[in-house]
CSV table of C-alpha atoms in Angstrom, one decimal:
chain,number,residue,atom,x,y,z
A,1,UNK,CA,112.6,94.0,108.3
A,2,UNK,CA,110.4,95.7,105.6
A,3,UNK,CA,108.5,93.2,103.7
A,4,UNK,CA,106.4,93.7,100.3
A,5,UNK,CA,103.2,91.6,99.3
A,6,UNK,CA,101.7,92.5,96.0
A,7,UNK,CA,98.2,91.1,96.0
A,8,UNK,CA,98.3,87.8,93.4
A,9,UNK,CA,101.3,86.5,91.6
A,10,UNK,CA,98.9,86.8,88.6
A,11,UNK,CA,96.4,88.4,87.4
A,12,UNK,CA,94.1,87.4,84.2
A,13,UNK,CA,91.2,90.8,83.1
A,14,UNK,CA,89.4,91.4,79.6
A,15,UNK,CA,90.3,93.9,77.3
A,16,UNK,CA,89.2,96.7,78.2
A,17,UNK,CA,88.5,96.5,81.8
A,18,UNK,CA,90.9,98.2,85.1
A,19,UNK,CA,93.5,96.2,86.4
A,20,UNK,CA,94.2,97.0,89.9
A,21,UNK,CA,97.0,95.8,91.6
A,22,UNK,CA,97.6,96.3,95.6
A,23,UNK,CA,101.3,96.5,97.1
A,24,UNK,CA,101.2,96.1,100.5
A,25,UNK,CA,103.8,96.7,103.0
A,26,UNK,CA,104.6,96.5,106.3
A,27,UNK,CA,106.7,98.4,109.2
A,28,UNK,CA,106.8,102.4,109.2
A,29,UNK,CA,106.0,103.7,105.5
A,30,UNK,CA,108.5,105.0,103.2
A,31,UNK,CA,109.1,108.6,101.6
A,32,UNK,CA,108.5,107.1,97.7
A,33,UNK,CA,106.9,104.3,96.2
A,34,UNK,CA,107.4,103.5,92.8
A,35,UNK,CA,105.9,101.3,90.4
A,36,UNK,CA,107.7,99.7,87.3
A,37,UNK,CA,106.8,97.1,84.6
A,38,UNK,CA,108.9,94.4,83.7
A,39,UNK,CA,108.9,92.3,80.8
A,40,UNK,CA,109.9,89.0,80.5
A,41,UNK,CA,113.9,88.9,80.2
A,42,UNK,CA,113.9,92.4,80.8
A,43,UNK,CA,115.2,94.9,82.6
A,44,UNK,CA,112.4,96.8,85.2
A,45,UNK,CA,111.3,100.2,83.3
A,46,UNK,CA,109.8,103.3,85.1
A,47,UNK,CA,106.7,103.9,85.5
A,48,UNK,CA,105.2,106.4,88.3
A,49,UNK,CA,106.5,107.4,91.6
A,50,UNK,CA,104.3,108.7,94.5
A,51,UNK,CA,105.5,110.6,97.6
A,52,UNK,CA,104.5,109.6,101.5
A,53,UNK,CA,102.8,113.0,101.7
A,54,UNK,CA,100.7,112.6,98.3
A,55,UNK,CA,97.4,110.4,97.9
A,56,UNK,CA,97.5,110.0,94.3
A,57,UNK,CA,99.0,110.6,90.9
A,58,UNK,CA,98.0,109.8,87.3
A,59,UNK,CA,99.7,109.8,83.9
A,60,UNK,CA,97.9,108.7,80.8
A,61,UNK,CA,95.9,105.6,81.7
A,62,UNK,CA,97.9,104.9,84.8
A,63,UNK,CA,96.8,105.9,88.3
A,64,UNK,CA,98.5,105.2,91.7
A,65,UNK,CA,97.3,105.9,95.2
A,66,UNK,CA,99.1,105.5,98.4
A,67,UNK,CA,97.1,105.0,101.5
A,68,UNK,CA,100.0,105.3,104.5
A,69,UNK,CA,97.5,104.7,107.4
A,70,UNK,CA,96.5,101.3,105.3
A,71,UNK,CA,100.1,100.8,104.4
A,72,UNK,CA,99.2,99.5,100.7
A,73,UNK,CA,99.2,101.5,97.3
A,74,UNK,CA,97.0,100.8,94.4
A,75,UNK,CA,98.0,100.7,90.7
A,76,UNK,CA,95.2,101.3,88.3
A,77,UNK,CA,95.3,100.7,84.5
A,78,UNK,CA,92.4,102.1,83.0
A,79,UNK,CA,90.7,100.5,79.8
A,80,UNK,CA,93.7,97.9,79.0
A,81,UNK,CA,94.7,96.6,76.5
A,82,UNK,CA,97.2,93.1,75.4
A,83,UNK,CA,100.1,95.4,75.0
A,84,UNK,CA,99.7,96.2,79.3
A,85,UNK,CA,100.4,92.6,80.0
A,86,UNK,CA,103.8,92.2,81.7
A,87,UNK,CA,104.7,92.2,85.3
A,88,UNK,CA,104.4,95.0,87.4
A,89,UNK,CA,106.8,95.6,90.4
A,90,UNK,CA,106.2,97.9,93.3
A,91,UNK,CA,109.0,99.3,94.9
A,92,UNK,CA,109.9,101.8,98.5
A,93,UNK,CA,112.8,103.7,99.7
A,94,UNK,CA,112.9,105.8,102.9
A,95,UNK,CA,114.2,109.2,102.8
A,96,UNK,CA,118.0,109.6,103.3
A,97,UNK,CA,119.0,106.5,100.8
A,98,UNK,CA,119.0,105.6,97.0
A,99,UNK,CA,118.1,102.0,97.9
A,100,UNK,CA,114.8,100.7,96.7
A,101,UNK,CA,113.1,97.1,98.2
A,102,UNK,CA,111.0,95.2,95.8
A,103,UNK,CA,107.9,93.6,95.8
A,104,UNK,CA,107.6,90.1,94.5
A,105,UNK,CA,105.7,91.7,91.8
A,106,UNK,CA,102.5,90.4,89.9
A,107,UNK,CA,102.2,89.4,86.6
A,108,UNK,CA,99.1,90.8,84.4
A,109,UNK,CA,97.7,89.5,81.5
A,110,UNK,CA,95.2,91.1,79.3
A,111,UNK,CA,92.9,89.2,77.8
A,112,UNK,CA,92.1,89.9,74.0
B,1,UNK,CA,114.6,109.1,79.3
B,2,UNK,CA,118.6,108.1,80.4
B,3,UNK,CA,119.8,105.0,79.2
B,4,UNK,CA,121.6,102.2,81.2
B,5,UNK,CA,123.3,99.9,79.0
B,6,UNK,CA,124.6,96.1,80.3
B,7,UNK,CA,127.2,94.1,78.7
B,8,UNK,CA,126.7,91.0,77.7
B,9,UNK,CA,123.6,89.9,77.7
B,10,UNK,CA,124.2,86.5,78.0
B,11,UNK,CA,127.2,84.7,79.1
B,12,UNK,CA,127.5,80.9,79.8
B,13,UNK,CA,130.5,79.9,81.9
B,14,UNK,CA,132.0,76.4,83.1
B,15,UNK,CA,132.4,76.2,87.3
B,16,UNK,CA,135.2,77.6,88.4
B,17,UNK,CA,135.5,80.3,85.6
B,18,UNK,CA,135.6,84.4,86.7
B,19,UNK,CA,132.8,86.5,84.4
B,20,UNK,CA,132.8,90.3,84.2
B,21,UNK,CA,129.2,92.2,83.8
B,22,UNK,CA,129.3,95.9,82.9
B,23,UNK,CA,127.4,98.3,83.2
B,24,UNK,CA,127.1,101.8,81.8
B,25,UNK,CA,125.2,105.3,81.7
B,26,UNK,CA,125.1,106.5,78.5
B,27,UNK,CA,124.2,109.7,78.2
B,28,UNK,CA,124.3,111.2,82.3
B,29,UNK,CA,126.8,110.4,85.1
B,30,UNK,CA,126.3,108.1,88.0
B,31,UNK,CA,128.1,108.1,90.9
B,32,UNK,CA,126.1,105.6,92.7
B,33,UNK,CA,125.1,102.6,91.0
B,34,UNK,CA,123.0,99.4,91.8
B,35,UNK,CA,123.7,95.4,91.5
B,36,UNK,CA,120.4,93.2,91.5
B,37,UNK,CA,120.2,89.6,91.0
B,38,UNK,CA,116.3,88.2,90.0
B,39,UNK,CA,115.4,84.5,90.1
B,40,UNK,CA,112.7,83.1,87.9
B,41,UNK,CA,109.3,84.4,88.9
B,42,UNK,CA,110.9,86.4,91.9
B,43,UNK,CA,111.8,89.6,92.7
B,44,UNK,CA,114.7,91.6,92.1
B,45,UNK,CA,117.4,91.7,95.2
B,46,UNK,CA,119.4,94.2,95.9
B,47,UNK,CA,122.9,92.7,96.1
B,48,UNK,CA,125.5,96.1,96.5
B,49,UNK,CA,125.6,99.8,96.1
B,50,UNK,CA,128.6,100.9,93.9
B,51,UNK,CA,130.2,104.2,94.5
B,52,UNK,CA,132.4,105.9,92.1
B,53,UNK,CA,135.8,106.3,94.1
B,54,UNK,CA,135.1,104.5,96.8
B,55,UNK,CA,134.2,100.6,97.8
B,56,UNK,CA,131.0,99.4,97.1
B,57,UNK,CA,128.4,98.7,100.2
B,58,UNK,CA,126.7,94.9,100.3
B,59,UNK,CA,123.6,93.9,101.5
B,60,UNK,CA,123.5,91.0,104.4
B,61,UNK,CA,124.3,87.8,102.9
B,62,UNK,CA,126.0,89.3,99.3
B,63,UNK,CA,129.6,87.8,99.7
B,64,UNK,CA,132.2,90.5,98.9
B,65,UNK,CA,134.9,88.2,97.5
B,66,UNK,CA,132.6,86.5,95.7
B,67,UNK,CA,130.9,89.5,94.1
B,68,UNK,CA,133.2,92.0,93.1
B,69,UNK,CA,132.3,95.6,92.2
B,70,UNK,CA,134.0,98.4,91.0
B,71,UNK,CA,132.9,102.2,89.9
B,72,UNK,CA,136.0,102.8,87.6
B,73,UNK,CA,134.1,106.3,86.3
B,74,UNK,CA,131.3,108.2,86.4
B,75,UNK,CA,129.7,106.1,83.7
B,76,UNK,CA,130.9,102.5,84.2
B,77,UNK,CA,130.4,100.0,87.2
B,78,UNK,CA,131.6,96.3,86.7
B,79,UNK,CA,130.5,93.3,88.4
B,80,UNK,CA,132.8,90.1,88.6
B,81,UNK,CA,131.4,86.6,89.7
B,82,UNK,CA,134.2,85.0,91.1
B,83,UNK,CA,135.0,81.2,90.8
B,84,UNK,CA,130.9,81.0,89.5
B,85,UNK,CA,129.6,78.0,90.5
B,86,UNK,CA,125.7,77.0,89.5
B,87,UNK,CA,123.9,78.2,91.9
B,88,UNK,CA,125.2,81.8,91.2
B,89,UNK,CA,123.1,81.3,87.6
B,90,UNK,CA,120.7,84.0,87.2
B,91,UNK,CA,119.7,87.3,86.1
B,92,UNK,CA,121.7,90.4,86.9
B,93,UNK,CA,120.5,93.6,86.4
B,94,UNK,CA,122.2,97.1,87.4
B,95,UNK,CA,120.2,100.3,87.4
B,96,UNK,CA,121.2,104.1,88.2
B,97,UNK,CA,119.1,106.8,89.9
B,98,UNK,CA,117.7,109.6,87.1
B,99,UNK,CA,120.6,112.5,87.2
B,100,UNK,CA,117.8,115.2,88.6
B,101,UNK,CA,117.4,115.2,92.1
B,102,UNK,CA,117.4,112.3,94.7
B,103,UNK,CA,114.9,109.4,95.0
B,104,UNK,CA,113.4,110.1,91.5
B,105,UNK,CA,113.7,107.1,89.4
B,106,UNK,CA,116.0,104.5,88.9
B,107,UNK,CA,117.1,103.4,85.2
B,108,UNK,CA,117.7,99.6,84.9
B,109,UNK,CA,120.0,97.8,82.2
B,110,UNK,CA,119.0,95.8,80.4
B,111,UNK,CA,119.9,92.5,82.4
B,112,UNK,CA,122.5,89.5,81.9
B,113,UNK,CA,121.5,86.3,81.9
B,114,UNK,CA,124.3,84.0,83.7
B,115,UNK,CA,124.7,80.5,82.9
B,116,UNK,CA,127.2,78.6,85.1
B,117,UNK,CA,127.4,75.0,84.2
């Protein structure tokens, strides 16, 4: 079955700096990857989605890249700030379905 | 954006006791729904597909009787805990995919925390 790793349960960076978090996966890759931030008690909320045939997309200070031959995508938040800290959840679906599988998830924390 | 809304937020139950989640679009229609249960520090799992008008589809290892769903409208899908025991504590969360075309994304409620004692 398909399984998720996103690259540390946690993650600690300065103000400032890029976070980059890594979703890994394994089996044949899927037709979307999405990436969603959850806060604590929370439901997940939207945040980018990337398609199987695209290599990277970017809205405001986010910036995802999806690298099938690696099978792993990388979510970049440019100059940070406390407000990104949270937990950010990767997630796939295969063409054909609605259904999404989650990553595990990693939870940032910027550092004022 | 759409709005997924998720009623109550909170509910604390003794064993034995039946609890009803629900879960609604507000402003778009959505024939297919989802039902995800998330355990501290874990990720969410996807439990069952509901499907307006029809029976909803569960994952491996999701009991039906246990976990009952149903899609009474466009707009509402309710999940019932049956004879909740402790070990069914957690967080639910329910989501709908965006009304505009397929595998765009999905709208999550805003979770219920379940308490069974």
């Amino acid at each position: 079955s398909q399984k998720i790793e996103q690259n540390s349960e946690a993650l600690n960076i300065q103000e400032g700096k890029t976070a980059t978090l890594t979703c890994n996966y394994t089996n044949y890759s899927p037709a979307y990857l999405q990436w969603y931030r959850q806060d604590p008690g929370r439901g997940p909320v939207f945040l980018l989605l990337i398609r199987e045939n695209e290599k990277e997309k970017r809205k405001e200070r986010l910036k995802v890249t999806f690298d099938t031959t690696l099978k792993q995508s990388l979510f970049h938040i440019t100059a940070s700030q406390p407000a990104d800290s949270a937990t950010y959840l990767c997630a796939l679906s295969y063409s054909g379905t609605y259904k999404y599988i989650f990553g595990t998830g990693t939870r940032l924390k910027v550092l004022a | 954006g759409a709005v997924v809304s998720q009623h109550p937020s909170r509910v604390i139950c003794k064993s034995g006791t039946s609890v009803k989640i629900e879960c609604r679009s507000l402003d778009f229609q959505a024939t297919t729904m989802f039902w995800y249960r998330q355990f501290p520090k874990k990720s969410l799992m996807l439990m069952a597909t509901s499907n307006e008008g029809s029976k909803a589809t569960y994952e491996q290892g999701v009991e039906k009787d246990k976990f009952l769903i149903n899609h009474a409208s466009l707009t509402l899908s309710t999940l019932t805990v049956t004879s909740a025991h402790p070990e069914d504590s957690s967080f639910y969360i329910c989501s709908a995919p965006a009304p505009v075309g397929p595998y765009n994304e999905q709208f999550f409620g805003p979770g219920t925390r379940l308490t069974v004692l």
